[in-house]
């Protein structure tokens, strides 16, 4: 066993429901093994600015069910510079921290790789992002909660959409990722789903909408990822309106409600398991790896492979959408 005495834990990038459960697991597993655990506030910003506090078992009491992150999060420009990372390293070294657990998304993992390649502090990643745009894990912490929030909201939209025979374009989160759109769209019976990872035949969509409009039955749900090919829901709504001026189109942007709320049981469970195993990874002397879950078993992936997620987007699911919506 590699001797680890003091570890730091931080949450970085967009927050996601279940991050608190992961922090709790890291803190309590560390303490169980006799390791001091330090909470680094506001992600890499807190590392650069020395906003670091020692955590006790009680510091993480009553947080497993809470969304957001008690450690807070940020996007740090300073950490992108060698000078910023040097400051961060000096702060960790002064405390004797000899291992780091980074809970975040692809950007945070890029930062962790740069840092652990420059300095002698091993980094372990835990995938915490609602976007699920990480390879080497079937799920990321927060995705399940975010998708369920989106589904609940879209179900409500469907009721009024159906009552008026209207066309709705609903935008879900995902700047570069279409997983929330794909999963929530299938689960709510959307007729069309537009994601950044795949080309959309907009002419085909317009053609089918025009036919529906002619029959005065334009009830249709389109779920769009924020970073879709044509932009978000506003752009898609305008595009449809410009091609079918008589269409009764409504746009709804779900936005940040998808990032908040109490994590689902599923997210709490994977967060707890990942947090537990992240500490074990540091104790085993691992570095630059992400703890994931594949086929319900723990799975370790180099951080550089984890950030290449676009390859695994399952375009076959889009075929299912087409057939089920016909
Ligand atoms: N190449 C990089 N070098 C150093 N730090 C980085 C790099 N890429 C990202 N980071 C750090 O990670 C933070 C979080 O990344 P971001 O993409 O905003 O979120 P997420 O981790 O949720 O994808 C950034 O604000 C930055 O501080
Ligand atoms: O916090 P902001 O700046 O509103 O970020 C919005 C973005 O964050 C996300 O919610 C999550 O992305 P990350 O996990 O990569 O931070 C995206 O879906 C969304 O595009
Ligand atoms: Mg990201």
PDB file of N, CA and C and ligand atoms in Angstrom, residues 105-107 129 131 133 175-176, ligand 3:
ATOM      1  N   UNK A 105     -16.222  17.576 -14.158  1.00  0.00           N
ATOM      2  CA  UNK A 105     -16.429  17.086 -15.514  1.00  0.00           C
ATOM      3  C   UNK A 105     -15.145  17.069 -16.324  1.00  0.00           C
ATOM      4  N   UNK A 106     -15.297  17.065 -17.635  1.00  0.00           N
ATOM      5  CA  UNK A 106     -14.133  16.934 -18.521  1.00  0.00           C
ATOM      6  C   UNK A 106     -13.111  18.055 -18.321  1.00  0.00           C
ATOM      7  N   UNK A 107     -13.589  19.294 -18.180  1.00  0.00           N
ATOM      8  CA  UNK A 107     -12.672  20.417 -17.976  1.00  0.00           C
ATOM      9  C   UNK A 107     -11.854  20.223 -16.702  1.00  0.00           C
ATOM     10  N   UNK A 129     -20.961  15.438 -13.284  1.00  0.00           N
ATOM     11  CA  UNK A 129     -21.514  16.386 -14.257  1.00  0.00           C
ATOM     12  C   UNK A 129     -22.864  15.876 -14.729  1.00  0.00           C
ATOM     13  N   UNK A 131     -23.982  16.383 -17.509  1.00  0.00           N
ATOM     14  CA  UNK A 131     -23.921  16.189 -18.968  1.00  0.00           C
ATOM     15  C   UNK A 131     -23.635  14.750 -19.397  1.00  0.00           C
ATOM     16  N   UNK A 133     -20.918  13.524 -20.262  1.00  0.00           N
ATOM     17  CA  UNK A 133     -20.009  13.514 -21.420  1.00  0.00           C
ATOM     18  C   UNK A 133     -18.606  13.048 -21.028  1.00  0.00           C
ATOM     19  N   UNK A 175     -24.225  21.850 -23.269  1.00  0.00           N
ATOM     20  CA  UNK A 175     -23.532  22.791 -24.156  1.00  0.00           C
ATOM     21  C   UNK A 175     -22.881  22.037 -25.315  1.00  0.00           C
ATOM     22  N   UNK A 176     -22.239  20.911 -24.963  1.00  0.00           N
ATOM     23  CA  UNK A 176     -21.570  20.112 -26.004  1.00  0.00           C
ATOM     24  C   UNK A 176     -22.064  18.678 -25.990  1.00  0.00           C
TER      25      UNK A 176
HETATM   26 MG1  LIG B   3     -17.711  19.917 -19.080  1.00  0.00          MG
END
